[in-house]
Coordinates of C-alpha atoms in Angstrom, one line a residue:
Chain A
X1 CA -10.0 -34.6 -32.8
X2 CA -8.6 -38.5 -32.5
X3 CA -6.7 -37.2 -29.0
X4 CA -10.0 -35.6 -27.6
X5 CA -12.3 -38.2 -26.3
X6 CA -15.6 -36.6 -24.8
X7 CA -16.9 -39.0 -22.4
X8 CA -20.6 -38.6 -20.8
X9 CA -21.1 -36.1 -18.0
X10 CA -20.1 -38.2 -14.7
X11 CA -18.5 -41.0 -16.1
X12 CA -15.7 -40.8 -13.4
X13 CA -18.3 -42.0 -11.1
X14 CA -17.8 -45.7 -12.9
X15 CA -14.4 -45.3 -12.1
X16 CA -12.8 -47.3 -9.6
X17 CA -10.8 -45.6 -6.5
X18 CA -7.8 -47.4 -7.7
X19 CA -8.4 -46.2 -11.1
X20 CA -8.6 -42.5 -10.1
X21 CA -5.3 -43.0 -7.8
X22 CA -3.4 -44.7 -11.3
X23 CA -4.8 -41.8 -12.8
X24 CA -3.1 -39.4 -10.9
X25 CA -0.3 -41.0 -10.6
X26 CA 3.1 -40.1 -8.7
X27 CA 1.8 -36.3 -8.5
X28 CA -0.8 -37.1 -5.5
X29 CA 1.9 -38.6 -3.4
X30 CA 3.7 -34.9 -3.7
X31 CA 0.9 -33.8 -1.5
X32 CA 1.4 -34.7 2.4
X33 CA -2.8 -35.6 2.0
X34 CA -4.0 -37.6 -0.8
X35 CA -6.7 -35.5 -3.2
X36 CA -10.3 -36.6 -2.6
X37 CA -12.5 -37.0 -5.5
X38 CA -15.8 -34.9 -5.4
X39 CA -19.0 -35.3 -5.9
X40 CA -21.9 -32.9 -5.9
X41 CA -25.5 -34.5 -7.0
X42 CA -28.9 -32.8 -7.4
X43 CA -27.2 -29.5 -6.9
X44 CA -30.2 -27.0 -7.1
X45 CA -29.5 -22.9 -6.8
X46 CA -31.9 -20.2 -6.9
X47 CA -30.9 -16.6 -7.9
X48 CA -33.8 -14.3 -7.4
X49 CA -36.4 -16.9 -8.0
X50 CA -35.6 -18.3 -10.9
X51 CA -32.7 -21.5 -10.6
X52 CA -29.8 -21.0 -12.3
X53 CA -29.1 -24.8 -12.3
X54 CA -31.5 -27.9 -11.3
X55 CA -30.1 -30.5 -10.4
X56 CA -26.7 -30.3 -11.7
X57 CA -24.3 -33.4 -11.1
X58 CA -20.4 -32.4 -11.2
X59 CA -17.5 -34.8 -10.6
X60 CA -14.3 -33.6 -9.4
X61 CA -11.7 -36.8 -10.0
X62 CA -9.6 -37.0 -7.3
X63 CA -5.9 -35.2 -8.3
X64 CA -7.2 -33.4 -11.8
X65 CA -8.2 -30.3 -13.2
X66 CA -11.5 -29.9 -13.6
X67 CA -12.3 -26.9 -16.1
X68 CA -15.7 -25.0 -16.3
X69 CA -16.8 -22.9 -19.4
X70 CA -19.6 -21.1 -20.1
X71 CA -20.7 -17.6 -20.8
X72 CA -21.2 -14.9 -18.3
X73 CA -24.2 -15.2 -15.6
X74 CA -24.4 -18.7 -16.8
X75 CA -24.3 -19.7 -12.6
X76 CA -20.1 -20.7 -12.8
X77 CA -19.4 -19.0 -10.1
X78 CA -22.1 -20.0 -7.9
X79 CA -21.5 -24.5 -9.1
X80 CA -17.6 -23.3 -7.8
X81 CA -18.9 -21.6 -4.6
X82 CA -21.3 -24.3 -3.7
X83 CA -18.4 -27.1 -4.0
X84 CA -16.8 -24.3 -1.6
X85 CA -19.3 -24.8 0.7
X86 CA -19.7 -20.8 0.6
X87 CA -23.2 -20.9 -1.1
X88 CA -25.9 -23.4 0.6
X89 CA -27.7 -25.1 -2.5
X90 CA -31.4 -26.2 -1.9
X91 CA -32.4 -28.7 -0.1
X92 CA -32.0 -32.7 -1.4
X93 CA -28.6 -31.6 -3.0
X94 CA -25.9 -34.0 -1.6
X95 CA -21.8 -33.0 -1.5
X96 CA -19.6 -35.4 -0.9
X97 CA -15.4 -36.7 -0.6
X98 CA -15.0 -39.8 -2.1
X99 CA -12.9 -40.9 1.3
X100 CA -16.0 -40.2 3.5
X101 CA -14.2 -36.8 5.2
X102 CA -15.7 -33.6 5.8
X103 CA -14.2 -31.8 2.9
X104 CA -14.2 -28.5 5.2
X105 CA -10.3 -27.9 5.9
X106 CA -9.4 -28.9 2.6
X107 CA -10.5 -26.4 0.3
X108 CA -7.9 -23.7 -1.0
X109 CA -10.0 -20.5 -2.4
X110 CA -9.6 -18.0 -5.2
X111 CA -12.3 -15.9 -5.9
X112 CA -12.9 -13.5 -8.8
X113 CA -11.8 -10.5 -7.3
X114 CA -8.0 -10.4 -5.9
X115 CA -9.9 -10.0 -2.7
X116 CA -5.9 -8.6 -1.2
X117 CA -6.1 -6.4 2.5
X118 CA -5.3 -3.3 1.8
X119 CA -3.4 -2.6 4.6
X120 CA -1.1 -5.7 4.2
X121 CA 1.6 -5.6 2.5
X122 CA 2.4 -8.5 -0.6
X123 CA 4.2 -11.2 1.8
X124 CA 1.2 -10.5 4.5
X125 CA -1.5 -11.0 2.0
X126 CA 0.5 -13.7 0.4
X127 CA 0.3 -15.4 3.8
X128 CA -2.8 -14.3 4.9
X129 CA -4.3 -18.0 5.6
X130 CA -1.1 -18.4 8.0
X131 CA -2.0 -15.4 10.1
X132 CA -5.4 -15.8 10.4
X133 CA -5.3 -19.7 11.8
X134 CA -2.5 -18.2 14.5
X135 CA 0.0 -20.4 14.3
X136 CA 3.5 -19.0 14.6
X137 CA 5.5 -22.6 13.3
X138 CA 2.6 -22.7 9.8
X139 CA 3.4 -18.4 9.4
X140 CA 7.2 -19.2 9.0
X141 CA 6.8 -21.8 7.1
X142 CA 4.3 -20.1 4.7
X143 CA 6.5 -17.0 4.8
X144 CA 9.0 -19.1 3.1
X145 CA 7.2 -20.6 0.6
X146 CA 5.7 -17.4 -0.5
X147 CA 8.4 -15.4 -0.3
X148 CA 9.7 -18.5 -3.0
X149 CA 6.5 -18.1 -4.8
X150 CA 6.1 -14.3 -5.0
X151 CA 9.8 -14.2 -6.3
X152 CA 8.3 -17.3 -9.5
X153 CA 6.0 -15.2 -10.0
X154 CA 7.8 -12.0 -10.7
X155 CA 7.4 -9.9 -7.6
X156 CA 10.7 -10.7 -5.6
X157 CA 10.9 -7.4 -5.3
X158 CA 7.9 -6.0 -4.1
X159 CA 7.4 -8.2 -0.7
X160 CA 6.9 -5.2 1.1
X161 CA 4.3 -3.1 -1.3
X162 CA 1.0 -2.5 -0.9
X163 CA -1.8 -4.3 -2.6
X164 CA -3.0 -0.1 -4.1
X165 CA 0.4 0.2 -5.7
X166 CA 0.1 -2.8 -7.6
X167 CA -1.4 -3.4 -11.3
X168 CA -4.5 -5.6 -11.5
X169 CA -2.4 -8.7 -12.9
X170 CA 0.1 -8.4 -10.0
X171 CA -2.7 -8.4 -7.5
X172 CA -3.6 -11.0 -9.2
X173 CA -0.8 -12.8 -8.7
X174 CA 0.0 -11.8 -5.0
X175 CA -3.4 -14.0 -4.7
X176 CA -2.5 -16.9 -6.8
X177 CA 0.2 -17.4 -4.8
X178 CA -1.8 -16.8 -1.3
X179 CA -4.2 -19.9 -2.8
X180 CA -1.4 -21.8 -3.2
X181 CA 0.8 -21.4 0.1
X182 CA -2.2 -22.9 1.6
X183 CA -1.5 -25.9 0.2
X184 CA -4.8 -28.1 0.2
X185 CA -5.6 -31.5 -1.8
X186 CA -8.7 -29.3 -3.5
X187 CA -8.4 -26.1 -5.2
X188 CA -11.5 -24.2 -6.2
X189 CA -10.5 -21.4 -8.4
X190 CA -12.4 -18.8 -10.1
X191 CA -11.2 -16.9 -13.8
X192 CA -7.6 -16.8 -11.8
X193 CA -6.3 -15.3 -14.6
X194 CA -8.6 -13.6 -16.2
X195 CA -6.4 -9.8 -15.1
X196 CA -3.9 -11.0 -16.7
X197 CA -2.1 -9.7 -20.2
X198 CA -1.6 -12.6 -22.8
X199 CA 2.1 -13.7 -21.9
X200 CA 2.1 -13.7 -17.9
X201 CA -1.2 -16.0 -18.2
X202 CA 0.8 -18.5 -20.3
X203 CA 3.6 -18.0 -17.4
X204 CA 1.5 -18.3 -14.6
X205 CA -0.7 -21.0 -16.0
X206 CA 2.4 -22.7 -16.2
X207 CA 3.6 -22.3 -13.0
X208 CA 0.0 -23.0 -10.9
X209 CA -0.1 -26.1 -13.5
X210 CA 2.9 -27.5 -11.4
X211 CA 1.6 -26.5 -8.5
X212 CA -1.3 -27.8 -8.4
X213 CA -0.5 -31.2 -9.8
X214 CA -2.1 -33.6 -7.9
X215 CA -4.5 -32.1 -6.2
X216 CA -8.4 -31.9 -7.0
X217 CA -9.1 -28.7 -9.0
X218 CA -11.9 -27.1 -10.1
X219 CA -10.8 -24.1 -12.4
X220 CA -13.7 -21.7 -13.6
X221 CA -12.2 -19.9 -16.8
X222 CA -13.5 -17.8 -20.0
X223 CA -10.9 -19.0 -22.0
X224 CA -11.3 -21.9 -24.2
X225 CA -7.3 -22.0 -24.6
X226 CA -6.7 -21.8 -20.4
X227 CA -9.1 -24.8 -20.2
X228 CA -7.6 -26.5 -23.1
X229 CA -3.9 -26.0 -21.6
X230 CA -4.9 -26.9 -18.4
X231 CA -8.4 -29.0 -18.1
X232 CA -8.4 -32.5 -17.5
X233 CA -11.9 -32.7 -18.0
X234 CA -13.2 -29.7 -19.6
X235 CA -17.2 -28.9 -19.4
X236 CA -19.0 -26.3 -20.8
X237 CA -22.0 -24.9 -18.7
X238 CA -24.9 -23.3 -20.6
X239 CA -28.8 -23.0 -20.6
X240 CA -31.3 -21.7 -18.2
X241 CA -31.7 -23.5 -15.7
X242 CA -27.9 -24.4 -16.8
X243 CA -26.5 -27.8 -17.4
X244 CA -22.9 -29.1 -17.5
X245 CA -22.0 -30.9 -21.5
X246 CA -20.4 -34.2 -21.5
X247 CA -17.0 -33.4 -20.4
X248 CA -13.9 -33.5 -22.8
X249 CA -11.3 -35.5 -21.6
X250 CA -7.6 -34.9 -22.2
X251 CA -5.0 -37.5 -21.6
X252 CA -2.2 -35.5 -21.7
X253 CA -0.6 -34.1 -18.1
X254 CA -0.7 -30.1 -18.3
X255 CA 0.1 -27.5 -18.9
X256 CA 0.2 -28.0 -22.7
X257 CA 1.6 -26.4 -25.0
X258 CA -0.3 -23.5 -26.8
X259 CA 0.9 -24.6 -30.4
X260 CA 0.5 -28.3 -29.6
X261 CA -2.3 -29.3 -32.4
X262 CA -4.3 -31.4 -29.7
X263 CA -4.5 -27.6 -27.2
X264 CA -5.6 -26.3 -30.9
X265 CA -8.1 -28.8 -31.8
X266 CA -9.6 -28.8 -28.1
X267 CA -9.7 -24.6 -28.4
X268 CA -11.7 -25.1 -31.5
X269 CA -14.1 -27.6 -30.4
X270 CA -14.4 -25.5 -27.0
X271 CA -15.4 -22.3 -29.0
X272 CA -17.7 -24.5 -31.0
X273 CA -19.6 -25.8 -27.9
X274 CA -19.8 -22.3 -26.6
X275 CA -20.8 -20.7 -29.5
X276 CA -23.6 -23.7 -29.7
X277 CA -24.3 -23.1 -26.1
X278 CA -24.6 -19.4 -26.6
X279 CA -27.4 -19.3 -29.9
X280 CA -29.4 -22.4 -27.9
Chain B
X1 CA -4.2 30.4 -1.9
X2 CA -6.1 27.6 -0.3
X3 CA -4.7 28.7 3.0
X4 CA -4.8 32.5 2.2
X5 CA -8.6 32.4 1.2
X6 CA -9.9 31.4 5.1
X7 CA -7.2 33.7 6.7
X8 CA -8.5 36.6 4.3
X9 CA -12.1 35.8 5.5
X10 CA -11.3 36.1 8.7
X11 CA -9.5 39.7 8.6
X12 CA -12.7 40.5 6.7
X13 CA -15.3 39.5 8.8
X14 CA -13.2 41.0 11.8
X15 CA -12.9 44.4 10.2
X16 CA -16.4 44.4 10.0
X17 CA -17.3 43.1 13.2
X18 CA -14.8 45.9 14.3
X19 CA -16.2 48.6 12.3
X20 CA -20.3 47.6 13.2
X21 CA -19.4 48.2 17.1
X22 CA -17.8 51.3 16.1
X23 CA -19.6 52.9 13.7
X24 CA -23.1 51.5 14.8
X25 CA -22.2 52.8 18.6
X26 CA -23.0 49.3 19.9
X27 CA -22.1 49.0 23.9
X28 CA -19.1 47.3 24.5
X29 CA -21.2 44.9 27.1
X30 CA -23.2 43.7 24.5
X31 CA -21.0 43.4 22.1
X32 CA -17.3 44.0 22.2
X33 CA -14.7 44.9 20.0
X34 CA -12.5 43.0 18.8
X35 CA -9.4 45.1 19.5
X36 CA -10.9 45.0 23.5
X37 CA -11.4 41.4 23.1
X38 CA -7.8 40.8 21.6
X39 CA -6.5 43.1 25.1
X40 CA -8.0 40.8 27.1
X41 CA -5.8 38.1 26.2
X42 CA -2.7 40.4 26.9
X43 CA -4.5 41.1 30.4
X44 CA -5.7 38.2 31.6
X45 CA -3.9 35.6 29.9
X46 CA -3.1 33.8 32.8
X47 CA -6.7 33.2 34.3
X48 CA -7.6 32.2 30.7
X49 CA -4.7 29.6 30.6
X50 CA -5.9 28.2 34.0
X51 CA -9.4 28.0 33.1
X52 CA -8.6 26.1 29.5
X53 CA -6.5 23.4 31.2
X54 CA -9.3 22.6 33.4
X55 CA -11.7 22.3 30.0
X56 CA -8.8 20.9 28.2
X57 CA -8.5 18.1 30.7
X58 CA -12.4 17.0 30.5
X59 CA -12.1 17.5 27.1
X60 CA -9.2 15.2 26.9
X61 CA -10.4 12.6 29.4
X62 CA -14.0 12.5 27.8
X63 CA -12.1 11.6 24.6
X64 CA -10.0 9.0 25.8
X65 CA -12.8 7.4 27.9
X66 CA -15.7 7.9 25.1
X67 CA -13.4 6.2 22.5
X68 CA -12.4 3.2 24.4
X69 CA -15.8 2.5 25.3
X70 CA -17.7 3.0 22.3
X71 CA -15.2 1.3 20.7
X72 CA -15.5 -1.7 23.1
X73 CA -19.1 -1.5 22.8
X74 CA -19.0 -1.7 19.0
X75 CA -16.0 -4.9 18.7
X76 CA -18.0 -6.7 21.6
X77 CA -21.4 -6.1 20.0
X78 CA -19.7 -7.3 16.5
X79 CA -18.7 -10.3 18.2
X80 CA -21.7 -11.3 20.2
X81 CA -25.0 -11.4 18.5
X82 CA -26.6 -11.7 21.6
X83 CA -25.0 -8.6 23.1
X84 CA -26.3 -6.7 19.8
X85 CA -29.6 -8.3 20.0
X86 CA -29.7 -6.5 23.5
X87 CA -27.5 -4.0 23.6
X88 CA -28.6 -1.8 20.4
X89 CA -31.8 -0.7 21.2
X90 CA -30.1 0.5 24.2
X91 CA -27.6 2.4 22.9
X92 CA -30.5 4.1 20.9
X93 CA -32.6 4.8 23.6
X94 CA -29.4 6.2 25.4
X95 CA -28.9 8.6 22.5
X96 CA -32.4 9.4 22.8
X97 CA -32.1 11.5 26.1
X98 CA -30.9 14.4 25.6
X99 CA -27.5 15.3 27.2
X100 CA -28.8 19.1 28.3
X101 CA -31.6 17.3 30.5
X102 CA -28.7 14.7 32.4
X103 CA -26.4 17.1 33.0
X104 CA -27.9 18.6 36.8
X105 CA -28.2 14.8 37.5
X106 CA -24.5 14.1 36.6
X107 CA -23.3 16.9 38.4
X108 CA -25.7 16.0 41.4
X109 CA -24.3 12.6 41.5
X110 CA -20.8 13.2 40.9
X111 CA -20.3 16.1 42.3
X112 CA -19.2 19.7 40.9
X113 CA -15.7 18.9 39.7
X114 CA -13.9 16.9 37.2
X115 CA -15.6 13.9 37.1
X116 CA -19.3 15.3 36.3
X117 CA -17.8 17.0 33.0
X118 CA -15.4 14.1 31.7
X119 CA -18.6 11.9 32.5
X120 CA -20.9 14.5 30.0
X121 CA -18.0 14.7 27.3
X122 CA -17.7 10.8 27.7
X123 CA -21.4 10.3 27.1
X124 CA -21.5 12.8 24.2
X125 CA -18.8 11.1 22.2
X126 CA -19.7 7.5 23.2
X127 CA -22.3 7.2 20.6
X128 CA -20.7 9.2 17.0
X129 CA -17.7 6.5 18.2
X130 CA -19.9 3.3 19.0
X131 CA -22.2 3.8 16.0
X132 CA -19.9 4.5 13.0
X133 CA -17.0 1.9 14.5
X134 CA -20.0 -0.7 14.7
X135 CA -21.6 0.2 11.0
X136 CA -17.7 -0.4 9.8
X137 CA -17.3 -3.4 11.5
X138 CA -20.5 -4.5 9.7
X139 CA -19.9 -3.5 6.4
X140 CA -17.0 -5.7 5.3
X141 CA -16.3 -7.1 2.0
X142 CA -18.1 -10.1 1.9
X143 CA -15.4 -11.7 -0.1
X144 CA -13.2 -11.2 2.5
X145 CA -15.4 -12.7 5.5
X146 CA -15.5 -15.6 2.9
X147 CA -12.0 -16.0 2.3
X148 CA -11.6 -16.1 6.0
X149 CA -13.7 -19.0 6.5
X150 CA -12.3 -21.1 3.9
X151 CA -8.7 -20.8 6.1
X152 CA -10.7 -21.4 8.8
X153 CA -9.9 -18.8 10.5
X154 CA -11.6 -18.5 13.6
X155 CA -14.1 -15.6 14.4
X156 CA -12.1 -13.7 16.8
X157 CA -9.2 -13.8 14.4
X158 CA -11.7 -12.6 11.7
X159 CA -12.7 -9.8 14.2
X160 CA -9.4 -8.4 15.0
X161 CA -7.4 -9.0 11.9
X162 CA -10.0 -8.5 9.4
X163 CA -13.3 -6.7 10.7
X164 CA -11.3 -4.3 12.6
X165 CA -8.6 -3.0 10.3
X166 CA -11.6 -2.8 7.6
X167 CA -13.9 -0.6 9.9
X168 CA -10.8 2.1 10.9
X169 CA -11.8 4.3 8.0
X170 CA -15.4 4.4 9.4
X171 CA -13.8 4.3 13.3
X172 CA -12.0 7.5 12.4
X173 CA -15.3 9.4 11.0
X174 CA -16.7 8.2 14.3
X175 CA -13.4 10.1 16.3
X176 CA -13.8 13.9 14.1
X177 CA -17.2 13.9 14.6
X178 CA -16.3 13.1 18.6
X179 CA -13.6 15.3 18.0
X180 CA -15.7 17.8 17.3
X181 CA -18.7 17.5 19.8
X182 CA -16.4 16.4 22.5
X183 CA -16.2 20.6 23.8
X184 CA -20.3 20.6 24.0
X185 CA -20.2 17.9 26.6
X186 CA -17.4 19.8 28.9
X187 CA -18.9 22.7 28.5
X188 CA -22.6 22.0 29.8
X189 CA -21.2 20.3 32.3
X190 CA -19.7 23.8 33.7
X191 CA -23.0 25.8 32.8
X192 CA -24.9 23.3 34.9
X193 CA -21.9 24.0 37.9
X194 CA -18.4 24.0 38.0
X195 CA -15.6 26.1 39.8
X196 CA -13.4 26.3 37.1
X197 CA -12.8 26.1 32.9
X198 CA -13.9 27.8 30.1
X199 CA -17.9 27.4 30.0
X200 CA -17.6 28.3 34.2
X201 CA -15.3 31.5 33.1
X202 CA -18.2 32.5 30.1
X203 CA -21.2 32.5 32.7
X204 CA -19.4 34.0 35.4
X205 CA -18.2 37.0 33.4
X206 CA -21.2 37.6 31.4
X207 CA -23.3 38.0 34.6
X208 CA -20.4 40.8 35.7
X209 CA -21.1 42.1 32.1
X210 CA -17.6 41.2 31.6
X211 CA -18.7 40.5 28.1
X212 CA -15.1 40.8 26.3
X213 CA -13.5 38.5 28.5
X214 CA -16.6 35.8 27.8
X215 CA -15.6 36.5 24.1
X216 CA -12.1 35.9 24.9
X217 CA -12.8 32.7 26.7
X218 CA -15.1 31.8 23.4
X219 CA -12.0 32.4 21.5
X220 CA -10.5 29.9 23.2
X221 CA -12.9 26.8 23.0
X222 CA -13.1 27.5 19.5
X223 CA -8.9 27.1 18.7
X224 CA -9.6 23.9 21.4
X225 CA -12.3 22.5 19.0
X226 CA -10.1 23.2 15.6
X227 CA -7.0 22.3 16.9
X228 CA -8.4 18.8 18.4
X229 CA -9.7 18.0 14.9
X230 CA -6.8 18.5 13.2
X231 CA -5.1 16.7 15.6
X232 CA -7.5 13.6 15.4
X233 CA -7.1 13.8 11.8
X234 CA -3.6 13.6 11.2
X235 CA -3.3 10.9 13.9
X236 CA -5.7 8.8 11.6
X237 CA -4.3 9.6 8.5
X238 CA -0.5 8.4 10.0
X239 CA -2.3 5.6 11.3
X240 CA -4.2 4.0 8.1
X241 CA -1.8 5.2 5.7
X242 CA -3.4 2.4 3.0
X243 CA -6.6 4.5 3.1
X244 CA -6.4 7.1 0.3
X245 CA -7.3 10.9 1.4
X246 CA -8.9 10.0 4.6
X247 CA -10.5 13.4 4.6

């Protein structure tokens, strides 16, 4: 466990701006904006009168992955969809962009569902953001770099299918890929690969790895091994109201290998803290 | 077998109906044959064409019109909160009237040709159309209204490219019920006054106890009424091809 360090729950909020921009490194500059780090304080949601967290702090260091664990109905989804801006948390609660701008605009989305038009095809869907903001110069573009994308990802061949004849882990992918052609500094993504058989989840966790280097990720996952390959800072969410741990911290860039002995190590310690997390 | 069961029906029921007037000595004015009704398309086929175009054309007209504007009325009313705010309760009350008790007014203000019946047919399908394209337009996947804002799309782009291709499937319940009500309206409208169609042909032969003709003309609006729907449906189904079995 020598390579795993777990530092205290916010402790990037000691770090310097500087620091988090060495941190990053030469990835942030791939990004035409720089990443913003995030920071959400007294975060406070109520699901049917009882809160599912109470003010929760989370810290989103500008141009890392950010994993979240925890077991089902624990409130993941709704930390990930209040950093989206999607879900209004209770008054007092403040959200913020470490460079002081409105962090609306920024945000690429991927729900838990595939959330794919039916009646658009896989390039359409793929390009979906493109198409909505009606702007003809942005759709080529984004046709491009999905049609790049789709064809990465394995379905080069099936730009012009519809989402109903697709399996679950290729509609899954058509919407990887649609989070990603929108290119934003901060990804919020939610169990993107959770449809997924064992192999094309290494693939693809390979390939958004890459992608998303750089930017500000928040990755909500049931798999100790997804967070472990591709986490920065890995937290584990538990308890009612629900808390975040002290995050791990990994200094290594992802993705990681599976058989690397640190991923190994930080899956063990991960199923420990959730199995610990789940008897509490 | 699934197209030979209904057709076997039919021939049944017809044999019957046939064989009751026959057998039971019932007087052709009351109720006529079938064979004497079947004649009457051979002998009059020509004044029963005439008078079907004239329904036909209300019909058609009352479908066009109804459709666009209950399918206006439901985008702009998706759009607007105000106009919903306002205009629902309208629509309501509107619905609430019944068609029957407008239709001497219609034809007093607009007169006793076309335009009274395409504006009854029009105001009978208006509301199927307006209601169901306004409950799809409502009932969207929230996931996808959600999506949408975080590519800030804006709300009319939302409304056209994701509200309204969503709400088609409930749009086209809206058109076969319309589809299917869209004869009643025409043919008041001709019972109330008319010079020509269908309903005008029915009353004005019954009262000469030209009963089999009346049947004949009944014929008629009924392979009008099956043939629309049918019509309606496969235009839907060619158009939404991503919905499964739009039935």
């Amino acid at each position: 466990m020598s390579s795993v360090t777990a530092a205290p729950a916010g402790a990037s909020t000691g770090h310097s701006r500087e620091g988090q921009a060495r941190q990053a490194g030469a990835a942030v500059r791939r990004t035409a904006i720089a990443a913003p780090a995030i920071r959400l304080r007294g975060g406070r949601v109520l699901f049917e009168g009882t809160a599912l967290f109470d003010g929760i702090a989370l810290d989103l260091p500008a141009g890392r992955t950010t994993c979240l664990l925890g077991p089902s109905g624990v409130g993941k989804s709704s930390l990930l969809r209040v950093v989206a801006g999607l879900l209004a948390p209770e008054p007092g609660a403040t959200l913020a962009a470490d460079d002081g701008m409105p962090l609306a605009g920024r945000i690429a989305y991927m729900a838990q569902t595939d959330l794919l038009l039916p009646w658009l095809d896989v390039l359409a869907n793929a390009t979906l953001g493109a198409r909505l903001r009606r702007d003809p110069a942005a759709h080529a573009a984004a046709r491009q770099r999905a049609a790049g994308l789709l064809q990465e990802v394995g379905l080069g061949e099936r730009l012009a299918a519809r989402p109903a004849t697709l399996s679950g882990g290729m509609r899954q992918r058509v919407a990887l890929v649609r989070t990603l052609v929108e290119d934003r500094p901060v990804v919020l993504m939610d169990e993107p690969f959770g449809a997924l058989d064992a192999i094309s989840r290494l693939q693809l966790q390979d390939l958004a790895a890459r992608l998303l280097a750089g930017r500000t990720v928040l990755l909500v996952t049931h798999d100790p091994l997804e967070a472990a390959r591709m986490g920065h800072r890995i937290h584990v969410m538990a308890g009612a109201p629900a808390t975040l741990d002290a995050a791990l911290e990994l200094p290594a860039a992802p993705p990681r290998d599976v058989a690397d002995p640190m991923v190994l190590a930080t899956q063990a310690e991960l199923l420990r803290r959730l199995a610990e997390a789940t008897a509490a | 077998m699934t197209l030979l069961r209904p057709v076997l029906v039919a021939v049944a029921l017809i044999a019957l109906w046939e064989a009751v007037v026959w057998l039971g000595g019932v007087p052709h004015y009351i109720l006529p044959p079938p064979s004497i009704v079947a004649q009457e398309f051979v002998g009059r086929g020509d004044l029963l064409a005439e008078h079907a175009a004239w329904t036909l054309i209300e019909i058609a007209a009352g479908l066009v019109l109804g459709v666009a504007l209950g399918g206006a009325t439901a985008l702009a009313m998706a759009r607007f909160g105000r106009l919903r705010a306002w205009g629902m309760p309208l629509m309501v009350i509107s619905q609430a009237v019944p068609v029957f008790a407008i239709a001497p007014l219609l034809v007093l203000w607009l007169g006793y040709g076309l335009a009274s019946k395409i504006a009854m047919a029009t105001l009978v399908i208006f509301f199927p159309i307006a209601s169901a394209f306004y409950d799809g337009l409502r009932r969207v996947d929230p996931g996808w209204l959600d999506l949408a804002r975080m590519m800030d799309a804006p709300p009319l782009s939302v409304l056209l490219r994701i509200r309204l291709p969503a709400a088609l499937p409930a749009f086209a319940s809206g058109v076969r019920v319309a589809a299917a009500v869209a004869p009643i309206g025409a043919i008041i409208g001709e019972w109330v006054g008319a010079s020509a169609g269908l309903g005008y042909l029915m009353m004005q032969q019954l009262a000469r106890g030209q009963t089999a003709l009346a049947f004949a003309a009944l014929v008629v609006l009924c392979v009008i009424g099956v043939a629309l729907y049918f019509l309606a449906d496969a235009l839907l189904r060619r158009a939404m091809p991503w919905v499964p079995h739009a039935a």
